[in-house]
Amino acid sequence: MYIMTQSTQSEWIERFARFGYAAKGFVYGLVGILALQTALNRGGQTTDQKGVLYEIVEQPFGQALLSFVTIGLIGYAMWRFLQAFMDTDNKGTDLKGLIERFGFGMSAVIYSGFAFTAMKILTGNGESSGEQSDQSAQHWTARFLSQPFGQWLVGLAGAVVIGLGFYYFYKAFTGKFRKELKIRQMTPNEEKWVMVAGRVGLSARGIIFTMIGWFLMQAAYQSDANEAQAIPGTLEALLRQPYGSLLLGVVAVGLVIYGLYMGVHARYRRIHPPQADPKQLLNLGK
């Protein structure tokens, strides 16, 4: 009976995790669609995951849709916590493994924040419009800059974010993300399109993170927190460049494709829920 209970628990963890990937993909897809509309001069806006939550609730059946998204974000955060603290992906305890698990933990904290924001919106306790992520980034950058060695800390943070952007490029061009998916369950044609979506989507994320890191390093170099930007400001910066509409449109399409790629994760991601030690199950029955 205990083994059956554990099996049922594992199934529910996997379902929540997959629902979480689907919710993440939906949110990123909307970020990309809104940015693409801006690039095409058809309304839209440059926003991020948090800003999209406010957009969702304003749509027809927005409350119901946001409720589903909130459950998904909670599921995704929960799964990231398990990946970080229970090492469900067997990353190990060497330096590389600990860095990856730390990244899972940070992702869990970030998406827990998004889920909390969504719950506030649903309960009517959220602001009429979300706090701009760029303002939040500048606020925290200013706080760090005011500390001893603050410029070095912000510069280091920028270097880490740029490193993360390069890591996404590395995953995209090497195809390392194949290991995360159940490729053998796909048809050859599905595998082909999944590889394209993974490369394009991860590259778009790489561009965003590299630019965010660069803005942080500029803030550190100039000791000016106003230089720091989050996703909305980064997309706006693309739009201000020569051929900005084209650049923003390309990255926006990449974000939409990344959202679809997360949908692939919802279906084909290798997910190994933590299993209880059989000895512990026997002890529970005593």
PDB file of C-alpha atoms in Angstrom:
ATOM      1  CA  MET A   1       0.000   0.000   0.000  1.00  0.00           C
ATOM      2  CA  TYR A   2       2.848   2.351   0.832  1.00  0.00           C
ATOM      3  CA  ILE A   3       4.558   1.587  -2.478  1.00  0.00           C
ATOM      4  CA  MET A   4       1.294   2.370  -4.285  1.00  0.00           C
ATOM      5  CA  THR A   5       1.036   5.616  -2.338  1.00  0.00           C
ATOM      6  CA  GLN A   6       4.583   6.533  -3.284  1.00  0.00           C
ATOM      7  CA  SER A   7       3.862   5.690  -6.929  1.00  0.00           C
ATOM      8  CA  THR A   8       0.761   7.888  -6.907  1.00  0.00           C
ATOM      9  CA  GLN A   9       2.741  10.712  -5.314  1.00  0.00           C
ATOM     10  CA  SER A  10       5.406  10.439  -8.027  1.00  0.00           C
ATOM     11  CA  GLU A  11       2.743  10.548 -10.734  1.00  0.00           C
ATOM     12  CA  TRP A  12       1.259  13.731  -9.308  1.00  0.00           C
ATOM     13  CA  ILE A  13       4.692  15.353  -9.032  1.00  0.00           C
ATOM     14  CA  GLU A  14       5.353  14.526 -12.678  1.00  0.00           C
ATOM     15  CA  ARG A  15       1.964  15.908 -13.734  1.00  0.00           C
ATOM     16  CA  PHE A  16       2.533  19.157 -11.871  1.00  0.00           C
ATOM     17  CA  ALA A  17       6.017  19.450 -13.374  1.00  0.00           C
ATOM     18  CA  ARG A  18       4.718  18.937 -16.907  1.00  0.00           C
ATOM     19  CA  PHE A  19       1.883  21.390 -16.316  1.00  0.00           C
ATOM     20  CA  GLY A  20       4.534  23.792 -15.061  1.00  0.00           C
ATOM     21  CA  TYR A  21       6.548  23.546 -18.280  1.00  0.00           C
ATOM     22  CA  ALA A  22       3.335  24.157 -20.253  1.00  0.00           C
ATOM     23  CA  ALA A  23       2.534  27.265 -18.172  1.00  0.00           C
ATOM     24  CA  LYS A  24       6.072  28.590 -18.572  1.00  0.00           C
ATOM     25  CA  GLY A  25       5.829  28.076 -22.316  1.00  0.00           C
ATOM     26  CA  PHE A  26       2.476  29.862 -22.463  1.00  0.00           C
ATOM     27  CA  VAL A  27       3.857  32.863 -20.587  1.00  0.00           C
ATOM     28  CA  TYR A  28       7.002  33.106 -22.723  1.00  0.00           C
ATOM     29  CA  GLY A  29       4.904  32.737 -25.860  1.00  0.00           C
ATOM     30  CA  LEU A  30       2.790  35.727 -24.815  1.00  0.00           C
ATOM     31  CA  VAL A  31       5.921  37.788 -24.058  1.00  0.00           C
ATOM     32  CA  GLY A  32       7.106  37.047 -27.589  1.00  0.00           C
ATOM     33  CA  ILE A  33       3.721  37.750 -29.209  1.00  0.00           C
ATOM     34  CA  LEU A  34       3.392  41.143 -27.472  1.00  0.00           C
ATOM     35  CA  ALA A  35       6.941  42.063 -28.486  1.00  0.00           C
ATOM     36  CA  LEU A  36       6.263  40.955 -32.076  1.00  0.00           C
ATOM     37  CA  GLN A  37       3.167  43.156 -32.198  1.00  0.00           C
ATOM     38  CA  THR A  38       5.359  46.074 -31.076  1.00  0.00           C
ATOM     39  CA  ALA A  39       7.926  45.308 -33.779  1.00  0.00           C
ATOM     40  CA  LEU A  40       5.146  45.276 -36.403  1.00  0.00           C
ATOM     41  CA  ASN A  41       3.583  48.505 -35.047  1.00  0.00           C
ATOM     42  CA  ARG A  42       0.377  46.690 -34.211  1.00  0.00           C
ATOM     43  CA  GLY A  43       0.079  47.598 -30.558  1.00  0.00           C
ATOM     44  CA  GLY A  44       1.598  45.179 -28.094  1.00  0.00           C
ATOM     45  CA  GLN A  45       4.283  46.055 -25.603  1.00  0.00           C
ATOM     46  CA  THR A  46       7.705  45.008 -24.430  1.00  0.00           C
ATOM     47  CA  THR A  47       7.124  43.201 -21.175  1.00  0.00           C
ATOM     48  CA  ASP A  48       8.269  40.144 -19.245  1.00  0.00           C
ATOM     49  CA  GLN A  49       6.726  37.179 -17.440  1.00  0.00           C
ATOM     50  CA  LYS A  50       5.354  39.326 -14.624  1.00  0.00           C
ATOM     51  CA  GLY A  51       3.842  41.898 -16.960  1.00  0.00           C
ATOM     52  CA  VAL A  52       2.156  39.156 -18.979  1.00  0.00           C
ATOM     53  CA  LEU A  53       0.244  38.049 -15.888  1.00  0.00           C
ATOM     54  CA  TYR A  54      -1.517  41.422 -15.813  1.00  0.00           C
ATOM     55  CA  GLU A  55      -2.246  41.098 -19.531  1.00  0.00           C
ATOM     56  CA  ILE A  56      -3.799  37.658 -19.076  1.00  0.00           C
ATOM     57  CA  VAL A  57      -6.292  38.725 -16.418  1.00  0.00           C
ATOM     58  CA  GLU A  58      -7.604  41.528 -18.662  1.00  0.00           C
ATOM     59  CA  GLN A  59      -8.605  39.082 -21.420  1.00  0.00           C
ATOM     60  CA  PRO A  60     -12.005  37.346 -21.751  1.00  0.00           C
ATOM     61  CA  PHE A  61     -12.126  34.560 -19.160  1.00  0.00           C
ATOM     62  CA  GLY A  62      -8.902  36.065 -17.833  1.00  0.00           C
ATOM     63  CA  GLN A  63      -9.503  35.055 -14.224  1.00  0.00           C
ATOM     64  CA  ALA A  64      -9.955  31.397 -15.157  1.00  0.00           C
ATOM     65  CA  LEU A  65      -6.994  31.419 -17.520  1.00  0.00           C
ATOM     66  CA  LEU A  66      -4.745  33.094 -14.963  1.00  0.00           C
ATOM     67  CA  SER A  67      -5.839  30.529 -12.362  1.00  0.00           C
ATOM     68  CA  PHE A  68      -4.574  27.707 -14.590  1.00  0.00           C
ATOM     69  CA  VAL A  69      -1.347  29.594 -15.274  1.00  0.00           C
ATOM     70  CA  THR A  70      -0.866  30.147 -11.516  1.00  0.00           C
ATOM     71  CA  ILE A  71      -1.217  26.434 -10.796  1.00  0.00           C
ATOM     72  CA  GLY A  72       1.304  25.753 -13.536  1.00  0.00           C
ATOM     73  CA  LEU A  73       3.789  28.281 -12.159  1.00  0.00           C
ATOM     74  CA  ILE A  74       3.473  26.723  -8.696  1.00  0.00           C
ATOM     75  CA  GLY A  75       4.084  23.301 -10.239  1.00  0.00           C
ATOM     76  CA  TYR A  76       7.141  24.556 -12.109  1.00  0.00           C
ATOM     77  CA  ALA A  77       8.592  26.215  -8.998  1.00  0.00           C
ATOM     78  CA  MET A  78       7.949  23.042  -7.005  1.00  0.00           C
ATOM     79  CA  TRP A  79       9.764  20.932  -9.601  1.00  0.00           C
ATOM     80  CA  ARG A  80      12.735  23.296  -9.676  1.00  0.00           C
ATOM     81  CA  PHE A  81      13.003  23.075  -5.884  1.00  0.00           C
ATOM     82  CA  LEU A  82      13.057  19.268  -6.132  1.00  0.00           C
ATOM     83  CA  GLN A  83      15.725  19.431  -8.830  1.00  0.00           C
ATOM     84  CA  ALA A  84      17.818  21.694  -6.626  1.00  0.00           C
ATOM     85  CA  PHE A  85      17.495  20.059  -3.224  1.00  0.00           C
ATOM     86  CA  MET A  86      16.774  16.411  -4.039  1.00  0.00           C
ATOM     87  CA  ASP A  87      18.987  16.233  -7.137  1.00  0.00           C
ATOM     88  CA  THR A  88      16.322  14.505  -9.226  1.00  0.00           C
ATOM     89  CA  ASP A  89      18.493  14.970 -12.346  1.00  0.00           C
ATOM     90  CA  ASN A  90      21.558  13.360 -10.711  1.00  0.00           C
ATOM     91  CA  LYS A  91      23.772  16.414 -11.162  1.00  0.00           C
ATOM     92  CA  GLY A  92      25.908  15.353  -8.207  1.00  0.00           C
ATOM     93  CA  THR A  93      27.811  17.359  -5.629  1.00  0.00           C
ATOM     94  CA  ASP A  94      30.890  18.359  -7.625  1.00  0.00           C
ATOM     95  CA  LEU A  95      31.357  22.032  -8.547  1.00  0.00           C
ATOM     96  CA  LYS A  96      29.572  21.760 -11.908  1.00  0.00           C
ATOM     97  CA  GLY A  97      26.666  19.860 -10.384  1.00  0.00           C
ATOM     98  CA  LEU A  98      26.293  22.293  -7.493  1.00  0.00           C
ATOM     99  CA  ILE A  99      26.291  25.257  -9.880  1.00  0.00           C
ATOM    100  CA  GLU A 100      23.519  23.678 -11.956  1.00  0.00           C
ATOM    101  CA  ARG A 101      21.510  22.839  -8.852  1.00  0.00           C
ATOM    102  CA  PHE A 102      21.983  26.393  -7.595  1.00  0.00           C
ATOM    103  CA  GLY A 103      20.553  27.568 -10.923  1.00  0.00           C
ATOM    104  CA  PHE A 104      17.532  25.312 -10.393  1.00  0.00           C
ATOM    105  CA  GLY A 105      17.074  26.835  -6.947  1.00  0.00           C
ATOM    106  CA  MET A 106      17.232  30.393  -8.278  1.00  0.00           C
ATOM    107  CA  SER A 107      14.700  29.482 -10.967  1.00  0.00           C
ATOM    108  CA  ALA A 108      12.431  28.067  -8.248  1.00  0.00           C
ATOM    109  CA  VAL A 109      12.622  31.325  -6.278  1.00  0.00           C
ATOM    110  CA  ILE A 110      11.926  33.450  -9.371  1.00  0.00           C
ATOM    111  CA  TYR A 111       8.917  31.424 -10.488  1.00  0.00           C
ATOM    112  CA  SER A 112       7.602  31.276  -6.939  1.00  0.00           C
ATOM    113  CA  GLY A 113       7.623  35.071  -7.114  1.00  0.00           C
ATOM    114  CA  PHE A 114       5.669  35.005 -10.382  1.00  0.00           C
ATOM    115  CA  ALA A 115       3.151  32.589  -8.858  1.00  0.00           C
ATOM    116  CA  PHE A 116       2.790  34.846  -5.803  1.00  0.00           C
ATOM    117  CA  THR A 117       2.199  37.852  -8.071  1.00  0.00           C
ATOM    118  CA  ALA A 118      -0.442  35.897  -9.997  1.00  0.00           C
ATOM    119  CA  MET A 119      -2.212  34.967  -6.737  1.00  0.00           C
ATOM    120  CA  LYS A 120      -2.227  38.613  -5.666  1.00  0.00           C
ATOM    121  CA  ILE A 121      -3.796  39.586  -8.980  1.00  0.00           C
ATOM    122  CA  LEU A 122      -6.459  36.885  -8.643  1.00  0.00           C
ATOM    123  CA  THR A 123      -7.361  37.989  -5.119  1.00  0.00           C
ATOM    124  CA  GLY A 124      -7.526  41.645  -6.121  1.00  0.00           C
ATOM    125  CA  ASN A 125      -4.493  42.590  -4.039  1.00  0.00           C
ATOM    126  CA  GLY A 126      -2.231  43.243  -6.993  1.00  0.00           C
ATOM    127  CA  GLU A 127      -1.471  46.705  -8.338  1.00  0.00           C
ATOM    128  CA  SER A 128      -3.494  48.027 -11.244  1.00  0.00           C
ATOM    129  CA  SER A 129      -0.424  47.487 -13.387  1.00  0.00           C
ATOM    130  CA  GLY A 130       2.637  45.502 -12.556  1.00  0.00           C
ATOM    131  CA  GLU A 131       5.736  47.199 -11.230  1.00  0.00           C
ATOM    132  CA  GLN A 132       8.084  47.594 -14.147  1.00  0.00           C
ATOM    133  CA  SER A 133      10.833  45.002 -13.995  1.00  0.00           C
ATOM    134  CA  ASP A 134      13.324  47.590 -15.226  1.00  0.00           C
ATOM    135  CA  GLN A 135      12.520  49.791 -12.215  1.00  0.00           C
ATOM    136  CA  SER A 136      12.926  46.811  -9.920  1.00  0.00           C
ATOM    137  CA  ALA A 137      16.275  45.930 -11.509  1.00  0.00           C
ATOM    138  CA  GLN A 138      17.455  49.517 -11.127  1.00  0.00           C
ATOM    139  CA  HIS A 139      16.280  49.624  -7.510  1.00  0.00           C
ATOM    140  CA  TRP A 140      18.238  46.533  -6.531  1.00  0.00           C
ATOM    141  CA  THR A 141      21.251  47.604  -8.570  1.00  0.00           C
ATOM    142  CA  ALA A 142      21.261  50.933  -6.729  1.00  0.00           C
ATOM    143  CA  ARG A 143      21.151  49.119  -3.375  1.00  0.00           C
ATOM    144  CA  PHE A 144      24.133  46.978  -4.310  1.00  0.00           C
ATOM    145  CA  LEU A 145      26.071  49.938  -5.701  1.00  0.00           C
ATOM    146  CA  SER A 146      25.658  51.702  -2.359  1.00  0.00           C
ATOM    147  CA  GLN A 147      27.438  48.858  -0.552  1.00  0.00           C
ATOM    148  CA  PRO A 148      31.207  48.474  -0.090  1.00  0.00           C
ATOM    149  CA  PHE A 149      32.653  46.952  -3.268  1.00  0.00           C
ATOM    150  CA  GLY A 150      29.205  47.462  -4.789  1.00  0.00           C
ATOM    151  CA  GLN A 151      30.524  48.144  -8.288  1.00  0.00           C
ATOM    152  CA  TRP A 152      32.477  44.890  -8.198  1.00  0.00           C
ATOM    153  CA  LEU A 153      29.413  42.972  -7.012  1.00  0.00           C
ATOM    154  CA  VAL A 154      27.195  44.382  -9.761  1.00  0.00           C
ATOM    155  CA  GLY A 155      29.931  43.789 -12.334  1.00  0.00           C
ATOM    156  CA  LEU A 156      30.283  40.199 -11.144  1.00  0.00           C
ATOM    157  CA  ALA A 157      26.518  39.713 -11.372  1.00  0.00           C
ATOM    158  CA  GLY A 158      26.624  41.045 -14.933  1.00  0.00           C
ATOM    159  CA  ALA A 159      29.431  38.641 -15.840  1.00  0.00           C
ATOM    160  CA  VAL A 160      27.450  35.718 -14.384  1.00  0.00           C
ATOM    161  CA  VAL A 161      24.342  36.671 -16.385  1.00  0.00           C
ATOM    162  CA  ILE A 162      26.420  36.987 -19.569  1.00  0.00           C
ATOM    163  CA  GLY A 163      27.882  33.577 -18.787  1.00  0.00           C
ATOM    164  CA  LEU A 164      24.346  32.209 -18.517  1.00  0.00           C
ATOM    165  CA  GLY A 165      23.531  33.735 -21.891  1.00  0.00           C
ATOM    166  CA  PHE A 166      26.578  32.040 -23.431  1.00  0.00           C
ATOM    167  CA  TYR A 167      25.497  28.775 -21.796  1.00  0.00           C
ATOM    168  CA  TYR A 168      22.176  29.013 -23.648  1.00  0.00           C
ATOM    169  CA  PHE A 169      24.090  29.570 -26.896  1.00  0.00           C
ATOM    170  CA  TYR A 170      26.235  26.533 -26.074  1.00  0.00           C
ATOM    171  CA  LYS A 171      23.166  24.354 -25.473  1.00  0.00           C
ATOM    172  CA  ALA A 172      21.579  25.625 -28.675  1.00  0.00           C
ATOM    173  CA  PHE A 173      24.509  25.003 -31.005  1.00  0.00           C
ATOM    174  CA  THR A 174      25.692  21.718 -29.497  1.00  0.00           C
ATOM    175  CA  GLY A 175      22.207  20.244 -29.210  1.00  0.00           C
ATOM    176  CA  LYS A 176      22.936  19.198 -25.609  1.00  0.00           C
ATOM    177  CA  PHE A 177      19.278  19.752 -24.766  1.00  0.00           C
ATOM    178  CA  ARG A 178      18.501  16.466 -26.552  1.00  0.00           C
ATOM    179  CA  LYS A 179      19.486  14.652 -23.357  1.00  0.00           C
ATOM    180  CA  GLU A 180      16.618  16.315 -21.494  1.00  0.00           C
ATOM    181  CA  LEU A 181      13.981  14.923 -23.873  1.00  0.00           C
ATOM    182  CA  LYS A 182      12.529  11.519 -24.716  1.00  0.00           C
ATOM    183  CA  ILE A 183      13.756  11.696 -28.296  1.00  0.00           C
ATOM    184  CA  ARG A 184      13.009   8.030 -28.996  1.00  0.00           C
ATOM    185  CA  GLN A 185       9.293   8.671 -28.511  1.00  0.00           C
ATOM    186  CA  MET A 186       9.288  11.193 -31.365  1.00  0.00           C
ATOM    187  CA  THR A 187       8.940  10.544 -35.060  1.00  0.00           C
ATOM    188  CA  PRO A 188      11.958  11.593 -37.198  1.00  0.00           C
ATOM    189  CA  ASN A 189      10.021  14.632 -38.423  1.00  0.00           C
ATOM    190  CA  GLU A 190       9.054  15.629 -34.873  1.00  0.00           C
ATOM    191  CA  GLU A 191      12.667  15.264 -33.752  1.00  0.00           C
ATOM    192  CA  LYS A 192      13.804  17.501 -36.610  1.00  0.00           C
ATOM    193  CA  TRP A 193      11.395  20.311 -35.686  1.00  0.00           C
ATOM    194  CA  VAL A 194      12.082  19.968 -31.962  1.00  0.00           C
ATOM    195  CA  MET A 195      15.799  20.416 -32.612  1.00  0.00           C
ATOM    196  CA  VAL A 196      15.088  23.547 -34.674  1.00  0.00           C
ATOM    197  CA  ALA A 197      12.757  24.940 -31.989  1.00  0.00           C
ATOM    198  CA  GLY A 198      15.284  24.214 -29.249  1.00  0.00           C
ATOM    199  CA  ARG A 199      18.126  25.908 -31.090  1.00  0.00           C
ATOM    200  CA  VAL A 200      16.111  28.990 -32.038  1.00  0.00           C
ATOM    201  CA  GLY A 201      14.374  29.348 -28.671  1.00  0.00           C
ATOM    202  CA  LEU A 202      17.511  28.885 -26.587  1.00  0.00           C
ATOM    203  CA  SER A 203      19.420  31.316 -28.826  1.00  0.00           C
ATOM    204  CA  ALA A 204      16.729  33.958 -28.266  1.00  0.00           C
ATOM    205  CA  ARG A 205      17.077  33.457 -24.520  1.00  0.00           C
ATOM    206  CA  GLY A 206      20.838  33.672 -24.887  1.00  0.00           C
ATOM    207  CA  ILE A 207      20.525  37.067 -26.588  1.00  0.00           C
ATOM    208  CA  ILE A 208      18.259  38.392 -23.825  1.00  0.00           C
ATOM    209  CA  PHE A 209      20.473  37.233 -20.962  1.00  0.00           C
ATOM    210  CA  THR A 210      23.671  38.422 -22.630  1.00  0.00           C
ATOM    211  CA  MET A 211      22.200  41.895 -23.081  1.00  0.00           C
ATOM    212  CA  ILE A 212      20.862  42.019 -19.505  1.00  0.00           C
ATOM    213  CA  GLY A 213      24.332  41.087 -18.258  1.00  0.00           C
ATOM    214  CA  TRP A 214      25.928  43.738 -20.448  1.00  0.00           C
ATOM    215  CA  PHE A 215      23.595  46.405 -19.029  1.00  0.00           C
ATOM    216  CA  LEU A 216      24.563  45.328 -15.500  1.00  0.00           C
ATOM    217  CA  MET A 217      28.255  45.639 -16.337  1.00  0.00           C
ATOM    218  CA  GLN A 218      27.595  49.103 -17.765  1.00  0.00           C
ATOM    219  CA  ALA A 219      25.804  50.024 -14.536  1.00  0.00           C
ATOM    220  CA  ALA A 220      28.821  48.830 -12.568  1.00  0.00           C
ATOM    221  CA  TYR A 221      31.348  50.630 -14.797  1.00  0.00           C
ATOM    222  CA  GLN A 222      29.448  53.931 -14.729  1.00  0.00           C
ATOM    223  CA  SER A 223      28.199  53.457 -11.151  1.00  0.00           C
ATOM    224  CA  ASP A 224      24.753  54.307 -12.481  1.00  0.00           C
ATOM    225  CA  ALA A 225      21.842  52.034 -11.536  1.00  0.00           C
ATOM    226  CA  ASN A 226      19.740  53.511 -14.353  1.00  0.00           C
ATOM    227  CA  GLU A 227      21.833  51.552 -16.824  1.00  0.00           C
ATOM    228  CA  ALA A 228      20.437  48.254 -15.471  1.00  0.00           C
ATOM    229  CA  GLN A 229      17.627  46.737 -17.532  1.00  0.00           C
ATOM    230  CA  ALA A 230      15.416  43.678 -17.299  1.00  0.00           C
ATOM    231  CA  ILE A 231      13.633  41.963 -20.205  1.00  0.00           C
ATOM    232  CA  PRO A 232      11.339  44.927 -21.120  1.00  0.00           C
ATOM    233  CA  GLY A 233      14.212  47.412 -21.257  1.00  0.00           C
ATOM    234  CA  THR A 234      16.353  44.943 -23.184  1.00  0.00           C
ATOM    235  CA  LEU A 235      13.657  44.517 -25.824  1.00  0.00           C
ATOM    236  CA  GLU A 236      13.247  48.307 -25.986  1.00  0.00           C
ATOM    237  CA  ALA A 237      17.012  48.636 -26.487  1.00  0.00           C
ATOM    238  CA  LEU A 238      16.789  46.305 -29.483  1.00  0.00           C
ATOM    239  CA  LEU A 239      14.023  48.451 -30.946  1.00  0.00           C
ATOM    240  CA  ARG A 240      16.210  51.591 -30.679  1.00  0.00           C
ATOM    241  CA  GLN A 241      18.993  50.085 -32.789  1.00  0.00           C
ATOM    242  CA  PRO A 242      19.337  50.494 -36.557  1.00  0.00           C
ATOM    243  CA  TYR A 243      16.818  48.100 -38.101  1.00  0.00           C
ATOM    244  CA  GLY A 244      15.415  47.845 -34.587  1.00  0.00           C
ATOM    245  CA  SER A 245      12.002  46.594 -35.653  1.00  0.00           C
ATOM    246  CA  LEU A 246      13.665  43.739 -37.519  1.00  0.00           C
ATOM    247  CA  LEU A 247      15.933  42.888 -34.574  1.00  0.00           C
ATOM    248  CA  LEU A 248      13.063  42.979 -32.100  1.00  0.00           C
ATOM    249  CA  GLY A 249      10.903  40.930 -34.443  1.00  0.00           C
ATOM    250  CA  VAL A 250      13.562  38.218 -34.765  1.00  0.00           C
ATOM    251  CA  VAL A 251      14.056  37.960 -31.004  1.00  0.00           C
ATOM    252  CA  ALA A 252      10.281  38.074 -30.429  1.00  0.00           C
ATOM    253  CA  VAL A 253       9.755  35.168 -32.813  1.00  0.00           C
ATOM    254  CA  GLY A 254      12.549  33.363 -30.973  1.00  0.00           C
ATOM    255  CA  LEU A 255      10.727  33.853 -27.663  1.00  0.00           C
ATOM    256  CA  VAL A 256       7.492  32.523 -29.172  1.00  0.00           C
ATOM    257  CA  ILE A 257       9.402  29.484 -30.414  1.00  0.00           C
ATOM    258  CA  TYR A 258      10.982  29.091 -26.971  1.00  0.00           C
ATOM    259  CA  GLY A 259       7.447  28.994 -25.561  1.00  0.00           C
ATOM    260  CA  LEU A 260       6.603  26.205 -28.020  1.00  0.00           C
ATOM    261  CA  TYR A 261       9.818  24.434 -27.018  1.00  0.00           C
ATOM    262  CA  MET A 262       8.672  24.512 -23.386  1.00  0.00           C
ATOM    263  CA  GLY A 263       5.458  22.910 -24.628  1.00  0.00           C
ATOM    264  CA  VAL A 264       7.629  20.100 -26.000  1.00  0.00           C
ATOM    265  CA  HIS A 265       9.160  19.776 -22.525  1.00  0.00           C
ATOM    266  CA  ALA A 266       5.667  19.435 -21.090  1.00  0.00           C
ATOM    267  CA  ARG A 267       5.185  16.369 -23.275  1.00  0.00           C
ATOM    268  CA  TYR A 268       8.623  14.829 -23.716  1.00  0.00           C
ATOM    269  CA  ARG A 269      10.799  16.069 -20.815  1.00  0.00           C
ATOM    270  CA  ARG A 270      12.606  13.355 -18.894  1.00  0.00           C
ATOM    271  CA  ILE A 271      11.183  13.750 -15.386  1.00  0.00           C
ATOM    272  CA  HIS A 272      12.299  11.538 -12.523  1.00  0.00           C
ATOM    273  CA  PRO A 273      10.275  12.351  -9.388  1.00  0.00           C
ATOM    274  CA  PRO A 274      12.156  11.672  -6.131  1.00  0.00           C
ATOM    275  CA  GLN A 275      11.618   8.167  -4.816  1.00  0.00           C
ATOM    276  CA  ALA A 276      11.422   7.349  -1.139  1.00  0.00           C
ATOM    277  CA  ASP A 277      13.895   4.865   0.322  1.00  0.00           C
ATOM    278  CA  PRO A 278      12.145   1.439   0.631  1.00  0.00           C
ATOM    279  CA  LYS A 279      13.517   1.158   4.175  1.00  0.00           C
ATOM    280  CA  GLN A 280      11.757   4.406   5.056  1.00  0.00           C
ATOM    281  CA  LEU A 281       8.496   2.988   3.653  1.00  0.00           C
ATOM    282  CA  LEU A 282       8.884  -0.126   5.814  1.00  0.00           C
ATOM    283  CA  ASN A 283       9.492   2.026   8.869  1.00  0.00           C
ATOM    284  CA  LEU A 284       6.310   3.968   8.143  1.00  0.00           C
ATOM    285  CA  GLY A 285       4.346   0.731   8.302  1.00  0.00           C
ATOM    286  CA  LYS A 286       5.588  -0.155  11.784  1.00  0.00           C
TER     287      LYS A 286
END
